[in-house]
CSV table of C-alpha atoms in Angstrom, one decimal:
chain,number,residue,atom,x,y,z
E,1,UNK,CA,-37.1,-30.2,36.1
E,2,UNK,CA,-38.6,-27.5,34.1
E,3,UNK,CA,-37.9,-23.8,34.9
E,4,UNK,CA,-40.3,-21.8,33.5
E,5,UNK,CA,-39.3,-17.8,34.5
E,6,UNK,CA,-43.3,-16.1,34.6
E,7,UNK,CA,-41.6,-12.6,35.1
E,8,UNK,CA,-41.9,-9.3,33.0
E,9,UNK,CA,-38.8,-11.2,31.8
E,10,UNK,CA,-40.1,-13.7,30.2
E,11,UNK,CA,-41.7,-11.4,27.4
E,12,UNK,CA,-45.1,-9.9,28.5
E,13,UNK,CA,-45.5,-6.9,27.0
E,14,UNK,CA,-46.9,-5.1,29.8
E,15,UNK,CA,-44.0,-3.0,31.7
E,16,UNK,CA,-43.0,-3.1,34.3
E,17,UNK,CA,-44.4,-6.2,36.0
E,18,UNK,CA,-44.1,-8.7,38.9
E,19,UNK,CA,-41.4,-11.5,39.1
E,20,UNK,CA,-41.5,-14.9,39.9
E,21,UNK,CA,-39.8,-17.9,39.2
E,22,UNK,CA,-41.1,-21.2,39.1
E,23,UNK,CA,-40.1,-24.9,38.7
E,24,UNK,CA,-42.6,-27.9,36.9
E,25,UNK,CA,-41.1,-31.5,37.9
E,26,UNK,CA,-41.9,-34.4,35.2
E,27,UNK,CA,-44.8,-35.4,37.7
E,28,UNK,CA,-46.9,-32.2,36.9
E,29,UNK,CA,-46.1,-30.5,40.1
E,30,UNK,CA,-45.7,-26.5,40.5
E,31,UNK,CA,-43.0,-24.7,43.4
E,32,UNK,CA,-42.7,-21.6,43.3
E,33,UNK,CA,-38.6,-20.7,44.0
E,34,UNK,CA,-37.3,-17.6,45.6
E,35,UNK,CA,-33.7,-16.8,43.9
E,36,UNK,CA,-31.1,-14.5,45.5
E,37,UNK,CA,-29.0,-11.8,44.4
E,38,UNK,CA,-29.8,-9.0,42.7
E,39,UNK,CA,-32.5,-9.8,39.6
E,40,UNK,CA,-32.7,-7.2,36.7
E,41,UNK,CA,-35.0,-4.0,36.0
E,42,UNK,CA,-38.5,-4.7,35.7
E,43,UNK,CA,-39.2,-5.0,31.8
E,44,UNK,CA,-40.7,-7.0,29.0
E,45,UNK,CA,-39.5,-8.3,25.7
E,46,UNK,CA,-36.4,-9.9,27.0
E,47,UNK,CA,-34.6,-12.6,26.0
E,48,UNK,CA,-34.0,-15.7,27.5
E,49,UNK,CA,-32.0,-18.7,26.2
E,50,UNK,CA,-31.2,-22.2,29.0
E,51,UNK,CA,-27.6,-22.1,28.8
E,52,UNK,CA,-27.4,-26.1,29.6
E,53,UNK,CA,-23.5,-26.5,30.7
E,54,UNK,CA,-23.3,-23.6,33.1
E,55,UNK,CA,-27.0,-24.6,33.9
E,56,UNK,CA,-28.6,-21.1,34.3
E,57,UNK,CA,-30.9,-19.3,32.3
E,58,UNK,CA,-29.5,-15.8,30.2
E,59,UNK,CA,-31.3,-13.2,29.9
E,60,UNK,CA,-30.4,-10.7,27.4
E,61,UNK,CA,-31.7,-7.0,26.9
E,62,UNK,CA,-35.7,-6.3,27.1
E,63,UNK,CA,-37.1,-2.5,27.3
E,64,UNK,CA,-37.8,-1.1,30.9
E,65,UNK,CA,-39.2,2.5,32.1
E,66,UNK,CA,-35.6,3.5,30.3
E,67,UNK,CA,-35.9,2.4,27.0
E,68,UNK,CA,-34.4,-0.4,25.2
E,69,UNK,CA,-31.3,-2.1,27.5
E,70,UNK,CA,-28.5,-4.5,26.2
E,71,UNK,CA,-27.0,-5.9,29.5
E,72,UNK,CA,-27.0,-9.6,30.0
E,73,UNK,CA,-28.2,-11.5,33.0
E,74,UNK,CA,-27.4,-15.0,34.8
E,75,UNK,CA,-30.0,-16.9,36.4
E,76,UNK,CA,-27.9,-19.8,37.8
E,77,UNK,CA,-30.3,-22.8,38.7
E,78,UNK,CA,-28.7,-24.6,41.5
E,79,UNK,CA,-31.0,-24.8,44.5
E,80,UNK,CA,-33.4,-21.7,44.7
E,81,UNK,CA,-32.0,-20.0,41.8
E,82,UNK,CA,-29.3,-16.5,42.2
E,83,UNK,CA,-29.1,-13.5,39.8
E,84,UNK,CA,-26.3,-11.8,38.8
E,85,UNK,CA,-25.1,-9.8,35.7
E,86,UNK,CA,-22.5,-10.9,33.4
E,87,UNK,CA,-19.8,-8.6,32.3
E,88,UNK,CA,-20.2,-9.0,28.3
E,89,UNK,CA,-18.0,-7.1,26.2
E,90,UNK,CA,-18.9,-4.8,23.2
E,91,UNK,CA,-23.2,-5.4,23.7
E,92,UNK,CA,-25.6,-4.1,21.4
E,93,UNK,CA,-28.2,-2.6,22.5
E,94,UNK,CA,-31.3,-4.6,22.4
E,95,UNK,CA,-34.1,-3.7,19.3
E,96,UNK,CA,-36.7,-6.5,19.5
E,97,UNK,CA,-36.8,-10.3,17.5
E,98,UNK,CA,-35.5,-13.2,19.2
E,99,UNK,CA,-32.5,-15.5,20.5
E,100,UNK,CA,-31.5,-18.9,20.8
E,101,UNK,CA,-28.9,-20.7,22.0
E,102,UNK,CA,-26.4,-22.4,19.4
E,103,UNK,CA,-24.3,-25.6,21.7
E,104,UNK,CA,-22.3,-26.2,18.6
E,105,UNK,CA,-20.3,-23.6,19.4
E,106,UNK,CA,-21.3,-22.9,22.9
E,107,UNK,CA,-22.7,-19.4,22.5
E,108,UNK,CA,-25.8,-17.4,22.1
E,109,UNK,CA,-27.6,-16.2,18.7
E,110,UNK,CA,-29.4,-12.8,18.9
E,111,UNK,CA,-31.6,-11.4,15.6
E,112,UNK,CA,-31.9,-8.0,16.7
E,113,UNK,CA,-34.6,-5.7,14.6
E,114,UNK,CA,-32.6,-2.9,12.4
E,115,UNK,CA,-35.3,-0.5,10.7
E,116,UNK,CA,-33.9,-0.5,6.8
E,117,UNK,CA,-36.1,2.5,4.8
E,118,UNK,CA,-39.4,1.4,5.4
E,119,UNK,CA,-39.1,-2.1,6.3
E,120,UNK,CA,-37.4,-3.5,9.7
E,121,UNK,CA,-34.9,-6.2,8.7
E,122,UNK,CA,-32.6,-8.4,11.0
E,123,UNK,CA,-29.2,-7.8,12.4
E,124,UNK,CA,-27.6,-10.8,13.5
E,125,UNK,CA,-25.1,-10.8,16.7
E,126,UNK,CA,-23.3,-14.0,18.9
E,127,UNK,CA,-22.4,-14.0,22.0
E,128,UNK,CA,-19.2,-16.5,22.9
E,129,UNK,CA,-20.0,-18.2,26.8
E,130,UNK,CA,-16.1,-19.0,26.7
E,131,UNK,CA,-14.8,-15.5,26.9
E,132,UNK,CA,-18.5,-13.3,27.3
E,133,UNK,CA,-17.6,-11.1,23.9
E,134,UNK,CA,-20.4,-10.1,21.3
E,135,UNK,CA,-19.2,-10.6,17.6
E,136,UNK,CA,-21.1,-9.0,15.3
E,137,UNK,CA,-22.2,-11.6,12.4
E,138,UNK,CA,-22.6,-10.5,8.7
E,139,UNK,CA,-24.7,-13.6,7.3
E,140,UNK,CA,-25.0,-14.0,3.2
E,141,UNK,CA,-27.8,-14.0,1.4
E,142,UNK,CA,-30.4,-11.2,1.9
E,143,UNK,CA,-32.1,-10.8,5.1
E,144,UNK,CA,-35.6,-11.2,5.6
E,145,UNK,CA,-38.2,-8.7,6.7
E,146,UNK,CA,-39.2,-9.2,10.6
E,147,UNK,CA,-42.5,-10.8,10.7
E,148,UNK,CA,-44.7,-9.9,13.8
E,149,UNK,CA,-45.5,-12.8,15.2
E,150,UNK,CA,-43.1,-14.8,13.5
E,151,UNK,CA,-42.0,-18.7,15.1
E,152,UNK,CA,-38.5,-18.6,15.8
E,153,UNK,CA,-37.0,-22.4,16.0
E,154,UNK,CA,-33.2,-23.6,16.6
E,155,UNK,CA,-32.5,-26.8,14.2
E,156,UNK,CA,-29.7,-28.5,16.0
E,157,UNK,CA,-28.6,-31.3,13.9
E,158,UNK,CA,-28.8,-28.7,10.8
E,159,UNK,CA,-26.9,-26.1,12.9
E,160,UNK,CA,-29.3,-23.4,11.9
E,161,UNK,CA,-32.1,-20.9,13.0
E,162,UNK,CA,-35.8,-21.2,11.2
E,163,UNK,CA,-38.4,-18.2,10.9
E,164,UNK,CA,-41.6,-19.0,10.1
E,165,UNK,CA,-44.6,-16.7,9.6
E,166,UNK,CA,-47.9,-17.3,7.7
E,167,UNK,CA,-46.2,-15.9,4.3
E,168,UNK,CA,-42.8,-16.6,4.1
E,169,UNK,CA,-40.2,-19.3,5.6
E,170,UNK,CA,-36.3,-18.8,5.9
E,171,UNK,CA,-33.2,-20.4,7.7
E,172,UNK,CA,-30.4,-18.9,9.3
E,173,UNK,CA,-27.5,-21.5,8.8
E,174,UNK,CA,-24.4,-21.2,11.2
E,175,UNK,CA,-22.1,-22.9,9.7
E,176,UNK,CA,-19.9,-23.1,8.0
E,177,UNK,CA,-20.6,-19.3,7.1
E,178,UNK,CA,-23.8,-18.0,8.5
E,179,UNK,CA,-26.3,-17.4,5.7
E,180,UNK,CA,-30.3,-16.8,4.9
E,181,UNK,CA,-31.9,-19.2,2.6
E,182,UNK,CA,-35.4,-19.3,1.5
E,183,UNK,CA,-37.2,-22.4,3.1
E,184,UNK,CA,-39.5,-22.2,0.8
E,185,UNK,CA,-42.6,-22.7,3.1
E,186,UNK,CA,-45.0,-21.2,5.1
E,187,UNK,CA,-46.9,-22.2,8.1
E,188,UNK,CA,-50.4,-23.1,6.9
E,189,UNK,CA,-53.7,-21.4,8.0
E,190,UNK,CA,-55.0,-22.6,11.4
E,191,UNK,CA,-51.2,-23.9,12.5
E,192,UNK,CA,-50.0,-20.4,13.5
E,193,UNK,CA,-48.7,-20.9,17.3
E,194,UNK,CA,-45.5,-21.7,19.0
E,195,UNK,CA,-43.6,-24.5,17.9
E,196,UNK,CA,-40.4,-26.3,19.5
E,197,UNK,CA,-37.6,-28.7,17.9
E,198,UNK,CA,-38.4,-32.9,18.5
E,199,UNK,CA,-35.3,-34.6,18.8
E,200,UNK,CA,-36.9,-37.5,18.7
E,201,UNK,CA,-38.9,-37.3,15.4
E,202,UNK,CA,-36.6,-34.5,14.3
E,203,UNK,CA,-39.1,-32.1,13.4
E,204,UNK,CA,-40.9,-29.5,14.4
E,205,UNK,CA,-44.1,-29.4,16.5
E,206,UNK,CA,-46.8,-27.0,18.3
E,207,UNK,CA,-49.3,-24.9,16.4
E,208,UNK,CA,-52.1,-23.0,18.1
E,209,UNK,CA,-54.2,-24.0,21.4
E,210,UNK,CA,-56.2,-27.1,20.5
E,211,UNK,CA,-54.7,-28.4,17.5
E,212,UNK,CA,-51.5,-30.1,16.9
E,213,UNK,CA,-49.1,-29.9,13.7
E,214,UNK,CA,-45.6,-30.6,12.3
E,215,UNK,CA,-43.3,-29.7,10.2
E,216,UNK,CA,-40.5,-32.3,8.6
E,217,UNK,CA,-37.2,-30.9,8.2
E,218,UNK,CA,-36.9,-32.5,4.4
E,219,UNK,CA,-36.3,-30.5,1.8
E,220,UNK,CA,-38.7,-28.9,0.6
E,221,UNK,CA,-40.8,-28.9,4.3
E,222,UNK,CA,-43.9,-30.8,4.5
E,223,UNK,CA,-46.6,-30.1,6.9
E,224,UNK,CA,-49.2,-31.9,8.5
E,225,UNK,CA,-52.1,-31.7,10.8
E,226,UNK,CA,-52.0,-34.5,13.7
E,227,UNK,CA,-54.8,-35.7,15.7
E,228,UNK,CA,-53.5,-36.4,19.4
E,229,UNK,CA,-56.3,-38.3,21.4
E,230,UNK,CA,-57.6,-37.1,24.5
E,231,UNK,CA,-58.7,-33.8,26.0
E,232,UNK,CA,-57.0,-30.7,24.1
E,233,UNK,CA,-55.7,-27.8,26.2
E,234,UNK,CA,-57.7,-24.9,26.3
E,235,UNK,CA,-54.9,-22.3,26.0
E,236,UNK,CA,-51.6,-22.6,25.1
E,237,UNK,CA,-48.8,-19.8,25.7
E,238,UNK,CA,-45.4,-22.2,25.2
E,239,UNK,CA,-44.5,-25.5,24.3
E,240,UNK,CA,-41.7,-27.3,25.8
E,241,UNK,CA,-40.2,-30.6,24.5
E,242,UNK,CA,-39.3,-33.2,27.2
E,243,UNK,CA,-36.1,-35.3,25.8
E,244,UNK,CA,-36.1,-37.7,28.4
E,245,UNK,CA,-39.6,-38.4,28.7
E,246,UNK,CA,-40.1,-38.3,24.9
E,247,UNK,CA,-43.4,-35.7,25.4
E,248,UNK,CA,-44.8,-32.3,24.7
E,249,UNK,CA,-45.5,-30.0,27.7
E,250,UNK,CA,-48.2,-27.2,27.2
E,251,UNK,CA,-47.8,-24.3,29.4
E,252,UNK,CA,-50.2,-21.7,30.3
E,253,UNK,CA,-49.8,-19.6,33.1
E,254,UNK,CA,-53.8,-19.2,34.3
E,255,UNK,CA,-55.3,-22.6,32.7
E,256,UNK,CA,-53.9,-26.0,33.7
E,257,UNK,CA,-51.0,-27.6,32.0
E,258,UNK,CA,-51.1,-30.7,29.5
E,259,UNK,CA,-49.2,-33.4,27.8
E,260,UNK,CA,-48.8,-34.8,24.8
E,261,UNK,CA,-47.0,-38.4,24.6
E,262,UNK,CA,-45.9,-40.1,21.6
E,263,UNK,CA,-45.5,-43.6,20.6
E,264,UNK,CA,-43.6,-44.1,17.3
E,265,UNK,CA,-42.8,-41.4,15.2
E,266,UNK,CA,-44.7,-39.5,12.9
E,267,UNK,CA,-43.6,-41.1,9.7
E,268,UNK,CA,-41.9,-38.8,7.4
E,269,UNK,CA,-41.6,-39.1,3.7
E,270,UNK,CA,-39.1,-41.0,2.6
E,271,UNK,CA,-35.8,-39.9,1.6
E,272,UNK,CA,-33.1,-40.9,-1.0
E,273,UNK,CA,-29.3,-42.5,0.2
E,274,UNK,CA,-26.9,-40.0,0.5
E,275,UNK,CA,-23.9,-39.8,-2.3
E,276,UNK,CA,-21.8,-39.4,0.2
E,277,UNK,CA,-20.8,-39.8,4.1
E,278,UNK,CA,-23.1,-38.5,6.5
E,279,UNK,CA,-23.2,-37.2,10.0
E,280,UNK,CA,-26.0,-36.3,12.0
E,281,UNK,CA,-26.6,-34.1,15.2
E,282,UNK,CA,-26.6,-36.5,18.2
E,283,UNK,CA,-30.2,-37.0,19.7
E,284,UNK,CA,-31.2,-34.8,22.2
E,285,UNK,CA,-28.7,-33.0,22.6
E,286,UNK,CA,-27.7,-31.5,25.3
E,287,UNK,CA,-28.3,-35.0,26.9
E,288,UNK,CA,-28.3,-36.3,30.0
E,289,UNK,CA,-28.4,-39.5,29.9
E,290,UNK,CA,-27.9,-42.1,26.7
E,291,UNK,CA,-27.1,-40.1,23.2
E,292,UNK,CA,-28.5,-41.8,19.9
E,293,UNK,CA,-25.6,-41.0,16.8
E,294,UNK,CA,-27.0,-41.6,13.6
E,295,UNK,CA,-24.7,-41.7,10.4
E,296,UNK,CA,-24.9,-42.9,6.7
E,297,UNK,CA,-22.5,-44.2,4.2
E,298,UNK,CA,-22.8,-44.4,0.3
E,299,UNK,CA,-20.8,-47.8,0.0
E,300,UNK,CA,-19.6,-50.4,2.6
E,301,UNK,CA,-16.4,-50.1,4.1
E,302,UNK,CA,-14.0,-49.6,7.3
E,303,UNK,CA,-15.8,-46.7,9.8
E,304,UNK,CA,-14.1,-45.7,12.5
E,305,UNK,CA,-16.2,-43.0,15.0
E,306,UNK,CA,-14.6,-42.0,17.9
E,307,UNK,CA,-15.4,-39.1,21.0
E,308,UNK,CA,-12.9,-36.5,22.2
E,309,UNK,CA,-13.2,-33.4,24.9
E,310,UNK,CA,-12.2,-30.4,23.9
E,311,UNK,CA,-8.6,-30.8,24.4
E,312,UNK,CA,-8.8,-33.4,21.7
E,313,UNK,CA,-8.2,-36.5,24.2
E,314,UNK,CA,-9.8,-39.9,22.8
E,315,UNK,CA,-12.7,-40.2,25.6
E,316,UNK,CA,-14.7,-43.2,23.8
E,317,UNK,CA,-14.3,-45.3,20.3
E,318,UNK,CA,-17.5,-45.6,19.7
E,319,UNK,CA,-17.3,-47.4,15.8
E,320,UNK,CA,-14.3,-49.4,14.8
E,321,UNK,CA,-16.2,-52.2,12.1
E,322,UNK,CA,-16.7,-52.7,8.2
E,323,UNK,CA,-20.2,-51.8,7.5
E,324,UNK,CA,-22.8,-51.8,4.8
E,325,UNK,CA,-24.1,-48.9,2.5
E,326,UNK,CA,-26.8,-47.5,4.1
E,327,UNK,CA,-28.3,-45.5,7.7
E,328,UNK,CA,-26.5,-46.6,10.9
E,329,UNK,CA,-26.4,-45.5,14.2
E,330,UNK,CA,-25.0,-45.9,17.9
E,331,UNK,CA,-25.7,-45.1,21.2
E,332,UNK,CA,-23.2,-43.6,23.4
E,333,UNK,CA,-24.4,-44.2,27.2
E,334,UNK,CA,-22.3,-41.2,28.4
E,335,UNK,CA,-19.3,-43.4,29.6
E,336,UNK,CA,-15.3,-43.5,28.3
E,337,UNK,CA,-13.6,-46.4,27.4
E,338,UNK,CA,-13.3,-47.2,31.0
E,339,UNK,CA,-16.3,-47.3,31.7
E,340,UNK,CA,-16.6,-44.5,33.8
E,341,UNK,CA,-19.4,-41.5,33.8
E,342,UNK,CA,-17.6,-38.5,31.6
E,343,UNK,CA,-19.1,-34.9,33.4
E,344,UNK,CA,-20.8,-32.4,31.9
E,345,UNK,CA,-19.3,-30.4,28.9
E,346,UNK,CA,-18.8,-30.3,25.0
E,347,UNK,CA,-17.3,-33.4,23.3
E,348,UNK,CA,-16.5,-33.9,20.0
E,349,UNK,CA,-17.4,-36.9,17.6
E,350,UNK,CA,-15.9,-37.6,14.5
E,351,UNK,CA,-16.8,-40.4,11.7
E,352,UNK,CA,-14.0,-41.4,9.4
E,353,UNK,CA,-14.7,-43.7,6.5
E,354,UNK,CA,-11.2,-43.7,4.7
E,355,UNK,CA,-11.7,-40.6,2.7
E,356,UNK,CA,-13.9,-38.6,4.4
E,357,UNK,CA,-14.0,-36.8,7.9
E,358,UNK,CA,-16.7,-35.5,9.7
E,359,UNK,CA,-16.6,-33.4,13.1
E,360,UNK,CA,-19.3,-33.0,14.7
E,361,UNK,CA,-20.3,-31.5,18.5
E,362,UNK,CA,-22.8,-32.7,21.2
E,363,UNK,CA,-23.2,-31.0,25.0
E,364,UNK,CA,-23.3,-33.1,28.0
E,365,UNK,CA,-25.7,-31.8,30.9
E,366,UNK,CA,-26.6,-32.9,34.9
């Protein structure tokens, strides 16, 4: 199911405004929930990230009739939907920009707007789900100027943040310190529009109503216009990638809906062996279902890969073989080595090769 929350919420800019919350099920259908509780002030430019474990949606800051706010809001899925307000510790007060959530580390990413002289620059804040306390980040590198209208995109299996805009391209990466870096790209004229993370391509995708575009995560970036067949949509407000169905949704809250489906990949250019052990981010993730690992090695030899929980128990050895130089991968059907259905959570995979480790984290949804 897809929730899509058409509320002031979900970043009109008129305030205040009417709520409602509504649910799209993979067959195109549209039902209209009711949640319970008590639902926050009336207000626009809010934040909202899926928090996939707890299964709710978060909803962070916004300005109301008040001003700018910075208290945090649940929106816990299950059945009809119930609001309540999360007890956050040490919150910033909203300023604008954008968020995302970051299941490596299970925890929110906020880029709030700080005004710096004359220019508005980005202030970077995390928010841990385990324990509900706001850290305030100090990334490297120098930060770039906010962009209105910028595209803000969450690169899982590089563990970092992209900002696009028509004249200037950077990443946030998360790890292992959090830093800028010049992408050195920019999103071409005629592609502006929202774009969304395909696990399946690993790339990014959207671009404005009626046209289709992508962007491959080599380095440098390479963009290029693709020509879906078919009847285009007509207007476009968000773009939602369907892992298990392998698709693009376009939503649009007055105009009908449409679907984009994909047969093989987009090919991307090719590129060069890596010089040494690789690990990549488990695709989609968070999954539901099957997982696809994909790893490389520099010469053959012994590989041992292997699943743990968060308490660091063995859940599933998933590689134990000599293998060949080269790209590999496995598939991890969400079972342990007894075969039986692990639940929902964070898990843990690590690739030894004899002189390398590599750790890296996937989340496990209904």
């Amino acid at each position: 199911m897809l929730s899509l929350l058409h509320w002031i919420l979900a970043g009109s800019t008129s305030i205040p405004g009417p709520g409602e919350l509504w649910s799209l099920s993979p067959s195109g259908s549209w039902a209209r929930l009711q949640p319970g509780g008590t639902r926050p002030s009336p207000r626009g430019f809010s934040k909202m990230i899926l928090d996939p474990i707890r299964h709710r949606i978060v909803v962070y800051g916004g300005a109301d009739s008040t001003g700018w706010r910075g208290d945090v809001w649940a929106l816990d899925l299950a059945g009809a939907g119930t609001w309540s307000q999360l007890a956050a510790i040490d919150t910033p007060t909203d300023s604008g920009s954008a968020a995302v959530y970051d299941p490596a580390d299970d925890r929110m990413i906020v880029l709030r707007l700080v005004q710096r002289g004359s220019e508005a620059v980005f202030d970077v804040w995390a928010l841990s789900f385990a324990n509900l306390t706001w850290s305030h980040q100090q990334p490297m590198g120098t930060p770039p100027v906010a962009r209105p209208g910028a595209v803000y995109v969450y690169d899982p299996p590089r563990h970092r943040i992209l900002m696009l805009a028509s004249d200037a391209g950077y990443a946030l990466r998360l790890s292992p310190e959090p830093t800028w870096t010049n992408l050195q790209t920019v999103i071409p004229t005629g592609a502006m529009g929202p774009y969304v993370y395909d696990p399946v391509a690993d790339r990014l995708i959207g671009g404005p109503t009626g046209a289709l575009w992508q962007m491959t995560l080599t380095d440098p970036p390479v963009w290029q216009q693709l020509h879906p067949t078919g009847v285009r949509d007509t207007y476009r407000e968000a773009l939602v990638f369907d892992t298990d169905l392998g698709r693009l949704v376009s939503l649009s809250s007055s105009l009908p809906n449409w679907i984009v489906t994909f047969g093989s990949p987009v090919s991307a250019p090719s590129v060069s062996p890596p010089v040494e052990a690789a690990l990549a981010q488990s695709v989609p993730n968070p999954a539901t279902n099957d997982a696809t690992i994909r790893f490389a090695l520099p010469v053959s030899g012994r590989v041992e890969m292997t699943l743990f929980d968060l308490a660091g128990r063995r859940v599933r050895r998933l590689v134990d073989a000599t293998l060949p130089a080269g790209s590999h991968s496995v598939i991890w059907d969400r079972r342990d080595d007894a075969g039986a259905r692990v639940p929902p959570g964070v898990y843990a995979y690590a690739l030894h090769t004899g002189t390398r480790r590599l750790v890296r984290r996937m989340v496990v949804v209904q």
